[in-house]
Tab-separated table of C-alpha atoms in Angstrom:
chain	number	residue	atom	x	y	z
A	23	HIS	CA	69.133	108.009	112.644
A	24	ASP	CA	72.710	108.826	111.770
A	25	TRP	CA	72.192	112.388	110.593
A	26	GLY	CA	74.458	114.195	108.159
A	27	GLU	CA	75.408	117.859	108.282
A	28	TRP	CA	72.778	120.579	108.076
A	29	VAL	CA	72.453	122.179	104.641
A	30	VAL	CA	70.803	125.557	104.145
A	31	THR	CA	68.000	125.167	101.607
A	32	LYS	CA	66.597	128.651	102.021
A	33	THR	CA	68.688	131.548	103.302
A	34	ALA	CA	67.061	133.709	105.950
A	35	THR	CA	66.770	137.437	105.329
A	36	ALA	CA	66.172	140.316	107.709
A	37	THR	CA	62.411	139.885	107.341
A	38	GLU	CA	61.868	136.342	106.041
A	39	ALA	CA	62.677	133.034	107.742
A	40	GLY	CA	64.852	130.423	106.053
A	41	GLU	CA	65.240	126.665	106.304
A	42	ARG	CA	67.967	124.077	106.687
A	43	THR	CA	67.744	120.331	106.114
A	44	ARG	CA	69.756	117.260	107.059
A	45	THR	CA	69.527	113.724	105.704
A	46	CYS	CA	69.934	110.354	107.392
A	47	LYS	CA	73.152	108.723	106.212
A	48	ASN	CA	71.666	105.226	106.522
A	49	ASP	CA	68.362	106.027	104.850
A	50	PRO	CA	68.382	109.091	102.549
A	51	SER	CA	64.583	108.964	102.373
A	52	HIS	CA	64.504	110.339	105.915
A	53	THR	CA	65.144	114.065	106.194
A	54	GLU	CA	64.676	116.624	108.929
A	55	THR	CA	63.943	120.298	108.313
A	56	GLU	CA	64.426	123.162	110.744
A	57	ALA	CA	63.534	126.830	110.456
A	58	ILE	CA	66.164	129.561	110.501
A	59	PRO	CA	64.616	132.643	112.130
A	60	ALA	CA	64.355	135.812	110.086
A	61	GLY	CA	67.462	137.884	110.665
A	62	GLY	CA	68.958	135.221	112.892
A	63	PHE	CA	70.335	131.729	113.429
A	64	PRO	CA	68.695	128.548	114.786
A	65	ASP	CA	71.265	128.434	117.609
A	66	VAL	CA	70.684	132.088	118.585
A	67	PRO	CA	67.043	132.296	119.736
A	68	LYS	CA	65.360	135.676	119.955
A	69	GLU	CA	64.872	135.349	123.702
A	70	SER	CA	68.617	134.898	124.342
A	71	ASN	CA	70.810	137.707	125.649
A	72	ILE	CA	73.099	137.403	122.625
A	73	TYR	CA	70.418	137.787	119.950
A	74	LYS	CA	70.697	141.577	119.691
A	75	PRO	CA	74.546	141.706	119.626
A	76	VAL	CA	74.755	138.845	117.111
A	77	THR	CA	72.108	140.396	114.859
A	78	TRP	CA	73.930	143.734	115.031
A	79	ALA	CA	77.296	142.153	114.224
A	80	VAL	CA	75.931	140.253	111.221
A	81	LYS	CA	74.092	143.257	109.794
A	82	ALA	CA	77.223	145.369	110.289
A	83	GLY	CA	79.245	142.813	108.340
A	84	ILE	CA	81.526	142.059	111.285
A	85	VAL	CA	80.775	138.341	111.582
A	86	LYS	CA	79.200	135.704	109.392
A	87	GLY	CA	77.466	132.415	110.033
A	88	PHE	CA	78.496	128.961	108.841
A	89	SER	CA	77.425	126.993	105.797
A	90	ASP	CA	74.958	124.959	107.869
A	91	GLY	CA	73.071	128.142	108.811
A	92	SER	CA	74.338	128.233	112.390
A	93	PHE	CA	76.304	130.884	114.278
A	94	LYS	CA	78.029	128.517	116.747
A	95	PRO	CA	78.109	131.007	119.629
A	96	GLU	CA	80.165	128.779	121.938
A	97	ASP	CA	82.965	128.178	119.435
A	98	SER	CA	86.233	129.895	120.267
A	99	CYS	CA	87.814	132.519	118.020
A	100	THR	CA	91.416	132.809	116.820
A	101	ARG	CA	93.597	135.899	117.125
A	102	GLU	CA	93.562	136.253	113.345
A	103	GLN	CA	89.757	136.103	113.239
A	104	PHE	CA	89.447	138.750	115.932
A	105	ALA	CA	91.775	141.087	114.041
A	106	ILE	CA	89.549	140.693	110.982
A	107	MET	CA	86.431	141.445	113.042
A	108	MET	CA	87.929	144.672	114.366
A	109	TRP	CA	89.030	145.678	110.868
A	110	ARG	CA	85.541	145.090	109.501
A	111	MET	CA	84.080	147.038	112.409
A	112	ALA	CA	86.414	149.938	111.561
A	113	GLY	CA	84.975	149.995	108.038
A	114	LYS	CA	87.646	147.893	106.286
A	115	PRO	CA	90.147	150.763	106.054
A	116	ASP	CA	93.021	150.601	103.604
A	117	ALA	CA	96.166	149.352	105.287
A	118	ASP	CA	99.729	148.414	104.482
A	119	GLU	CA	99.741	144.625	104.340
A	120	SER	CA	103.524	144.616	104.710
A	121	ALA	CA	103.142	145.889	108.288
A	122	SER	CA	102.171	142.347	109.233
A	123	ASN	CA	105.569	141.108	108.011
A	124	ARG	CA	107.027	142.068	111.368
A	125	PHE	CA	105.701	138.745	112.655
A	126	THR	CA	107.721	135.586	112.070
A	127	ASP	CA	104.618	133.445	111.493
A	128	ILE	CA	103.138	135.579	108.728
A	129	ALA	CA	103.010	132.468	106.526
A	130	ASP	CA	100.095	131.247	108.635
A	131	PHE	CA	97.918	134.061	107.336
A	132	SER	CA	95.758	132.524	104.657
A	133	ASN	CA	94.879	135.508	102.475
A	134	ALA	CA	95.211	139.210	101.769
A	135	THR	CA	92.243	140.045	104.003
A	136	SER	CA	94.068	138.653	107.025
A	137	ARG	CA	97.281	140.500	106.189
A	138	LYS	CA	95.428	143.763	105.632
A	139	ALA	CA	93.469	143.416	108.881
A	140	VAL	CA	96.578	142.617	110.909
A	141	GLY	CA	98.563	145.339	109.122
A	142	TRP	CA	95.858	147.850	110.021
A	143	ALA	CA	95.804	146.724	113.658
A	144	VAL	CA	99.601	146.996	113.855
A	145	GLY	CA	99.488	150.502	112.390
A	146	GLU	CA	96.854	151.520	114.934
A	147	GLY	CA	98.913	150.156	117.819
A	148	ILE	CA	96.237	147.576	118.632
A	149	ILE	CA	98.364	144.480	118.009
A	150	LYS	CA	101.849	143.953	119.414
A	151	GLY	CA	102.499	140.229	119.092
A	152	PHE	CA	104.615	138.075	121.369
A	153	ASP	CA	108.181	138.436	122.629
A	154	ASP	CA	109.446	135.794	120.200
A	155	GLY	CA	108.324	137.897	117.237
A	156	SER	CA	105.245	135.822	116.441
A	157	PHE	CA	101.597	136.833	116.324
A	158	GLY	CA	100.028	133.408	116.830
A	159	PRO	CA	97.250	133.918	114.257
A	160	LEU	CA	95.784	130.456	114.735
A	161	GLU	CA	95.922	130.547	118.525
A	162	THR	CA	92.663	130.974	120.384
A	163	VAL	CA	92.256	134.553	121.525
A	164	THR	CA	91.745	134.859	125.282
A	165	ARG	CA	89.382	137.149	127.157
A	166	ARG	CA	92.388	139.096	128.432
A	167	GLN	CA	93.782	139.614	124.925
A	168	VAL	CA	90.443	140.813	123.540
A	169	VAL	CA	90.099	143.464	126.253
A	170	ILE	CA	93.717	144.594	125.805
A	171	MET	CA	93.207	145.108	122.069
A	172	LEU	CA	89.967	147.018	122.583
A	173	TRP	CA	91.645	149.149	125.268
A	174	ARG	CA	94.474	150.031	122.891
A	175	TRP	CA	91.943	150.801	120.162
A	176	ALA	CA	90.164	153.165	122.550
A	177	GLY	CA	93.406	155.080	123.164
A	178	ARG	CA	94.548	153.360	126.366
A	179	PRO	CA	92.210	155.252	128.717
A	180	SER	CA	92.560	154.852	132.462
A	181	ALA	CA	89.852	153.677	134.831
A	182	SER	CA	88.871	155.632	137.910
A	183	ALA	CA	87.890	152.657	140.040
A	184	SER	CA	88.696	148.990	140.493
A	185	ALA	CA	86.376	146.416	138.949
A	186	GLY	CA	87.145	144.091	141.842
A	187	PHE	CA	87.673	140.877	139.909
A	188	SER	CA	89.127	138.298	142.287
A	189	ASP	CA	91.408	136.806	139.622
A	190	VAL	CA	92.873	140.079	138.291
A	191	SER	CA	95.472	141.650	140.571
A	192	ALA	CA	96.731	145.229	140.564
A	193	GLY	CA	100.274	144.048	139.906
A	194	GLU	CA	99.507	142.615	136.490
A	195	SER	CA	100.567	144.486	133.366
A	196	THR	CA	97.090	144.088	131.898
A	197	TYR	CA	95.294	145.300	135.007
A	198	ALA	CA	94.558	148.768	133.584
A	199	SER	CA	92.927	147.442	130.433
A	200	ILE	CA	90.624	145.057	132.281
A	201	GLN	CA	89.636	147.726	134.814
A	202	TRP	CA	88.859	150.099	131.931
A	203	GLY	CA	86.806	147.392	130.184
A	204	ALA	CA	84.704	146.882	133.287
A	205	GLU	CA	84.211	150.599	133.962
A	206	ALA	CA	83.334	151.310	130.328
A	207	GLY	CA	80.741	148.539	130.380
A	208	VAL	CA	82.533	146.440	127.772
A	209	VAL	CA	83.035	143.446	130.113
A	210	LYS	CA	81.119	142.339	133.179
A	211	GLY	CA	82.720	139.167	134.452
A	212	TYR	CA	80.994	136.208	136.054
A	213	ASN	CA	78.589	135.802	138.967
A	214	ASP	CA	81.364	134.445	141.196
A	215	GLY	CA	83.307	137.707	140.917
A	216	THR	CA	85.911	136.429	138.461
A	217	PHE	CA	86.907	137.660	135.020
A	218	ARG	CA	88.680	134.456	133.897
A	219	PRO	CA	91.246	136.296	131.758
A	220	GLU	CA	92.910	133.197	130.309
A	221	ASP	CA	89.675	131.524	129.193
A	222	PRO	CA	89.138	131.249	125.427
A	223	CYS	CA	86.943	134.043	124.149
A	224	GLU	CA	83.876	132.481	122.557
A	225	ARG	CA	82.193	133.927	119.477
A	226	GLN	CA	79.191	134.991	121.543
A	227	HIS	CA	81.389	136.851	124.026
A	228	ILE	CA	83.310	138.630	121.279
A	229	VAL	CA	80.177	140.005	119.599
A	230	ILE	CA	78.887	141.118	123.006
A	231	PHE	CA	82.175	142.892	123.770
A	232	LEU	CA	82.220	144.568	120.338
A	233	TYR	CA	78.570	145.567	120.633
A	234	ARG	CA	79.134	147.160	124.032
A	235	TYR	CA	82.336	148.797	122.777
A	236	THR	CA	80.425	150.410	119.903
A	237	ARG	CA	77.515	151.412	122.088
A	238	ASP	CA	79.342	152.672	125.177
A	239	VAL	CA	82.813	153.668	123.956
A	240	LEU	CA	82.696	154.772	120.329
A	241	GLU	CA	79.359	156.586	120.588
A	242	GLU	CA	80.479	158.385	123.738
A	243	SER	CA	83.658	159.555	122.022
A	244	VAL	CA	81.573	161.040	119.190
A	245	ASN	CA	79.078	162.850	121.425
């Protein structure tokens, strides 16, 4: 069969499963139906290590799924999208949209939500942009950039010990933020001892980082 795109025919709720269906392009009489787990996505099974962070992020209004009912955990995220996620996580605070005008590529921002989110992040000192005056809203956000922004959001705390990542040297300007992320429990790296700072940050990794940040950083600062 040459299957078409999945279409959600019944939206899942926190307690009730949903359904999605796709139709064969060559023979519309052939359809395939798949369940969408209650409170979840078909591509985020309950037994996976990302189920709890993804469920938390959706219920908190930080991330949303796609029209086909999926979450697409391995898709990368743009810098603009990550700014919006942080803004939502902060409770969608009022912000001066004009603060985002400092960037030369502001025209790439598609709507007021993006401008408000970026304006808020600029006002909080979370976002700095690049040396050429751009923000790169449509560029894929890297693992290094995500940790830097979370570190700034946390108040630029210092770490007391080295995380020991083989691909993050003490001479780098972002060393402190990555060491803090590891010590705070926000990031953990890979089994081979690397952090892979320049790798694209996937959607699943971002919700994990934000979940750990909320659990281990924000809650600790309140207690």
